[in-house]
């Protein structure tokens, strides 16, 4: 895997639940080498009210556990607002939510779906002691955290990944690719930097 | 034992698994499968629990997969070598060699830039490992590894300007690692104390640093290492000024600079310098960046500056950083306050309101004191800096100079004009950075605002190469360029400075460009309409002058391209090209030779090889090995070309030109001068003359050392060089002669040189047989006559070599035999100390092979030899044979007289006595006879009594011989050699002979003079001789008798007047003179009455003196009268006393 000819992609949102998993699903179907993560301290999901979210820990919690917990709490509410469907989709993609800061594998490109997530990822990478010294490109694409925007955003992410994958040398072309996308999508708040493991 | 067996079993199992994985990799059909198997093998091999020996066993097998020429496999191998080196330091050498090889671009492999990038990344990780290996393991392996890595480092530093984006990016990270590893660690981090800002300096390159390198390390130079880091740090700062920099490179450079600043805040003023760079970049964002890129750049500035506030070193800059963050980068005051640690906040007092003017005055001294204290701390933490780096970067200083200039020019009128101009020149599309800038209205026109505006404009003007600061910067840059070249020539790895500086003046509005293009498009049409192009007419043929000029320019260009060629790894090809251009294209290559010499001497330490290659090329042409283009041209034209002698002369002149150029510059002590003499194929006589100048200098130690080396290494020319060395002995300089002797003594210890020295020495003394001295022996041109000094100098080397080389004695004897008397005298005089050191065996060998005419030399050698040791029987026999065969002077037998038979000695004594030329040797003869002892028994070989007896048996044939016999008695009776008892016994024995020789009387008075205690003994013997009338035997007896009387005087007189007849008495008076009678009378009066009765009457009458009796009587009477007078005086005195008592 480490020496695969494909680019190694990672996509991250805050809780590894909605936006990142949507993108993960679409990219996986299209054959990309993709993983997804969350950069927040906890997995947060809407609760009965706005000020009472459902929170879970990264690591030991699986999507099965979340699904069971939501079912036990209020099957009707969570079915109606689509959370159970979302969690059900997630458990078919992978077993559990993952935190980006806890990951030891290396990637070529990390896609962040919110500027706050971008800041967290960049801060983490810059503060790490470092092991291999390999470069990693961190790109920010703002996507609103709702189901519809997640779907649209996922296609945008897929489009970007497609261009990068087809590139003969993505390091040479990544600046131009991002600049072109920025001109066509000014609201996406495209940011790009390079960090090192 | 069980544990060891278990460990062995585990290793065997791992070996089997590794073997299987490698087999699978070889058998796999696709690269992906091969990668999978190789990855498995790699993880097994680098497992910490696996022994290093297994890793060594499989290393070569793993590396064989590189032959597949797949970039991914090569990347895997690069990673494998890195991990293997981390496990076993000794593999670093192989790793570095492989990395250097993989850095060479290989177009046959697809996506090979990924391999290069991987090598750079791996080298970044390998650097602390190699440095640690070099520090810990001070053996040759570590040193060679470090040297190889330095070459690799040099090559990687050049990649900072590579065409590939990714390669440039990882190269910047390599520079970061280099700078961190080669700079001293701050004290807080070095001690490992728990400090708050250590988290900000958390990097894997903190593992090792310059602080871990001992000052006295064998091959790691502390100074050079730090200087290299400083230069690379400056180069990295300059990367931010490249106008064409991409977003990736710019961000990478910024992040690296900030990392270095957090780890080494005080080193080289890193924090202030990097802050200035950030400020300059913020004021002058590269125009090609997109909005997103600009936004992130600002985010990066904000992020890093907030982290800077956590460093204690940022305290002096806190206000500036805070202003930058809040006014320009959008940070809130709360964010800033949260970033400053509490202990750092307390060091700064907040500004007071203006309504309390007294309080700020009271606070200022405290703040200044804090700053002063911080400076002290900073000095301690920064560590020593080996270079005189300015407080600010040169570019920053240039901007400050221009900003100051602008500040002075800013006024209302100028600002109004600037605003008007800006309105006319607004771009159609605003740059992305414009929206990010914001100036509150309240701040407009204030002093800080004007200052900031001045700085902003100064940055832009400097980028456009305008302003007084930029002029100053150009001068500084020129000096720095020279310094960098000097540092790079010393072997330091320094990244290249960006070639293209910001040059905004070249950019023009698009409309103007379009117009220019339109104008250009019209010109060709007009030209085509006028005239058709004709190659033949347009081509111009160079004349000879132009062609020569172009050749010279090309030659100069080739010379100046040295640095770039060497960086490209083609030094040897470059040297060959230069040499061929210099030697093969012109009949007269003198101008190019002179240029080459100047070029070599300009940097002679680096261009030794070039000079030697040039001389070797000329030698090859001389020998005919090298094809000369000019020669071929002449052959075609039917000319003969240069003859071999002419080509040799050309080689000679080139060599001498090089040497002369160095002598003019006093470079005779440099390595190049030494190499030209030592390593060129042939050393010509003229070149040796140049060496002579160095040897004749006041400080000639270096010259003599070179001469010694030449003699040792140039086997074919050794005779010539030795003759040159020997020729220096004839210079009229004692110190030079001493130096030459020292060299000869040193060379004597070398067996392969000693034979050459001996040969040359033999030739030199043979030259002494010539009628006039050779040229090399003459100190001046006018001296054409042999002198003692010349002979002496020619023997100087011989005297040094002879003690250790017995074979030199025979040749010396040969020359001695044929030479003049003057030379012989010089030999015997100057070589006497050497002769004293010769062994008996050497002398015997010379006696056996003595050349005719060298007998006197042999005699001298034997004399000197026997003065310190007893001659052997062999020596005695061989010398006797030589003496008999050559009829040598009998004085040659003196040293071996102890070995001769008694009869032979008896025969020798008369010969020494009666030959006039041997008179000076009589003393030696008797000394030998009296002192020589038997080496076995230790007893005297000859009895002195017998010697004296034999001497008295010699019968003189004439008066001359008789006189010689008498004269040599002085040596016969030498008190220093003879004991008194021995002498007395001998002389008594002679007296008892029936026929006592007349010599006996001469011996008597000789003994009388020599031995003071012999007075009565001699007188007694003389009395007996007189009594027996022995003097009547012959005239010689009578003469001896009279002589003896004369010598003994009063001791002989009683016997004479008692026993001589009156006739004999009268004869004696005639011989001794009339004055003797008075002395006889005195003696007569002392004789006893009995003795007087035996005297002859006439003698008695003559000696009896009446007048004397009368005189004695008168004396007696006078004495009586005196006594009476004295008695009367006494009586008078007594009577006087009585009268006085009465009165």
PDB file of N, CA, C and O in Angstrom, chain B residues 46 167 251 279 385 501 510 697 718 721 742 781 799 849 867 871 876 974 1009:
ATOM      1  N   UNK B  46      14.446  -5.318   9.222  1.00  0.00           N
ATOM      2  CA  UNK B  46      14.707  -4.176  10.089  1.00  0.00           C
ATOM      3  C   UNK B  46      14.111  -4.369  11.466  1.00  0.00           C
ATOM      4  O   UNK B  46      14.119  -3.453  12.285  1.00  0.00           O
ATOM      5  N   UNK B 167      10.621  18.159  -5.810  1.00  0.00           N
ATOM      6  CA  UNK B 167      12.026  18.052  -5.418  1.00  0.00           C
ATOM      7  C   UNK B 167      12.462  19.308  -4.679  1.00  0.00           C
ATOM      8  O   UNK B 167      13.155  19.252  -3.660  1.00  0.00           O
ATOM      9  N   UNK B 251       5.432  28.657   0.905  1.00  0.00           N
ATOM     10  CA  UNK B 251       4.902  28.185   2.182  1.00  0.00           C
ATOM     11  C   UNK B 251       5.889  27.253   2.864  1.00  0.00           C
ATOM     12  O   UNK B 251       6.093  27.317   4.082  1.00  0.00           O
ATOM     13  N   UNK B 279       7.257  40.222   7.658  1.00  0.00           N
ATOM     14  CA  UNK B 279       6.713  41.570   7.461  1.00  0.00           C
ATOM     15  C   UNK B 279       6.900  42.023   6.021  1.00  0.00           C
ATOM     16  O   UNK B 279       5.984  42.609   5.415  1.00  0.00           O
ATOM     17  N   UNK B 385      29.041  32.465  17.976  1.00  0.00           N
ATOM     18  CA  UNK B 385      28.800  32.617  16.547  1.00  0.00           C
ATOM     19  C   UNK B 385      30.125  32.889  15.863  1.00  0.00           C
ATOM     20  O   UNK B 385      30.885  33.753  16.284  1.00  0.00           O
ATOM     21  N   UNK B 501      16.516  37.645  -9.121  1.00  0.00           N
ATOM     22  CA  UNK B 501      15.979  38.497  -8.082  1.00  0.00           C
ATOM     23  C   UNK B 501      14.712  39.176  -8.593  1.00  0.00           C
ATOM     24  O   UNK B 501      14.488  39.258  -9.804  1.00  0.00           O
ATOM     25  N   UNK B 510      -0.266  45.220 -20.177  1.00  0.00           N
ATOM     26  CA  UNK B 510      -0.560  44.324 -21.292  1.00  0.00           C
ATOM     27  C   UNK B 510      -0.779  45.086 -22.584  1.00  0.00           C
ATOM     28  O   UNK B 510      -0.415  44.634 -23.666  1.00  0.00           O
ATOM     29  N   UNK B 697      68.465  30.221  -0.971  1.00  0.00           N
ATOM     30  CA  UNK B 697      67.810  31.290  -0.226  1.00  0.00           C
ATOM     31  C   UNK B 697      68.254  31.246   1.235  1.00  0.00           C
ATOM     32  O   UNK B 697      68.819  30.260   1.708  1.00  0.00           O
ATOM     33  N   UNK B 718      68.249  10.284 -10.344  1.00  0.00           N
ATOM     34  CA  UNK B 718      68.943  10.399  -9.071  1.00  0.00           C
ATOM     35  C   UNK B 718      70.405  10.781  -9.225  1.00  0.00           C
ATOM     36  O   UNK B 718      70.896  11.622  -8.464  1.00  0.00           O
ATOM     37  N   UNK B 721      70.525  14.477  -9.775  1.00  0.00           N
ATOM     38  CA  UNK B 721      70.126  15.219  -8.583  1.00  0.00           C
ATOM     39  C   UNK B 721      71.194  15.140  -7.504  1.00  0.00           C
ATOM     40  O   UNK B 721      71.433  16.112  -6.780  1.00  0.00           O
ATOM     41  N   UNK B 742      73.444  17.524   6.278  1.00  0.00           N
ATOM     42  CA  UNK B 742      72.293  16.968   6.975  1.00  0.00           C
ATOM     43  C   UNK B 742      71.460  16.110   6.038  1.00  0.00           C
ATOM     44  O   UNK B 742      71.000  15.035   6.401  1.00  0.00           O
ATOM     45  N   UNK B 781      82.917  31.521 -11.955  1.00  0.00           N
ATOM     46  CA  UNK B 781      83.358  31.151 -13.290  1.00  0.00           C
ATOM     47  C   UNK B 781      84.861  31.276 -13.466  1.00  0.00           C
ATOM     48  O   UNK B 781      85.464  30.628 -14.319  1.00  0.00           O
ATOM     49  N   UNK B 799      83.519  11.712   3.491  1.00  0.00           N
ATOM     50  CA  UNK B 799      83.762  11.564   4.921  1.00  0.00           C
ATOM     51  C   UNK B 799      82.496  11.182   5.660  1.00  0.00           C
ATOM     52  O   UNK B 799      82.555  10.551   6.707  1.00  0.00           O
ATOM     53  N   UNK B 849      94.201  -5.241  -1.453  1.00  0.00           N
ATOM     54  CA  UNK B 849      93.939  -4.710  -2.788  1.00  0.00           C
ATOM     55  C   UNK B 849      94.496  -3.315  -2.945  1.00  0.00           C
ATOM     56  O   UNK B 849      93.888  -2.461  -3.568  1.00  0.00           O
ATOM     57  N   UNK B 867      96.914   3.050  16.859  1.00  0.00           N
ATOM     58  CA  UNK B 867      96.911   3.951  18.009  1.00  0.00           C
ATOM     59  C   UNK B 867      95.812   3.614  18.998  1.00  0.00           C
ATOM     60  O   UNK B 867      95.915   3.962  20.177  1.00  0.00           O
ATOM     61  N   UNK B 871      97.105  -4.442  16.604  1.00  0.00           N
ATOM     62  CA  UNK B 871      96.950  -5.069  15.289  1.00  0.00           C
ATOM     63  C   UNK B 871      96.889  -6.578  15.398  1.00  0.00           C
ATOM     64  O   UNK B 871      97.566  -7.203  16.221  1.00  0.00           O
ATOM     65  N   UNK B 876      99.314  -7.893  10.453  1.00  0.00           N
ATOM     66  CA  UNK B 876     100.769  -7.828  10.477  1.00  0.00           C
ATOM     67  C   UNK B 876     101.361  -8.580   9.298  1.00  0.00           C
ATOM     68  O   UNK B 876     102.247  -8.081   8.587  1.00  0.00           O
ATOM     69  N   UNK B 974     114.548   7.476  27.260  1.00  0.00           N
ATOM     70  CA  UNK B 974     113.440   8.389  27.502  1.00  0.00           C
ATOM     71  C   UNK B 974     112.857   8.091  28.880  1.00  0.00           C
ATOM     72  O   UNK B 974     112.338   6.985  29.106  1.00  0.00           O
ATOM     73  N   UNK B1009     121.945  13.343  32.399  1.00  0.00           N
ATOM     74  CA  UNK B1009     120.985  14.417  32.135  1.00  0.00           C
ATOM     75  C   UNK B1009     119.529  13.974  32.282  1.00  0.00           C
ATOM     76  O   UNK B1009     118.681  14.737  32.741  1.00  0.00           O
TER      77      UNK B1009
END
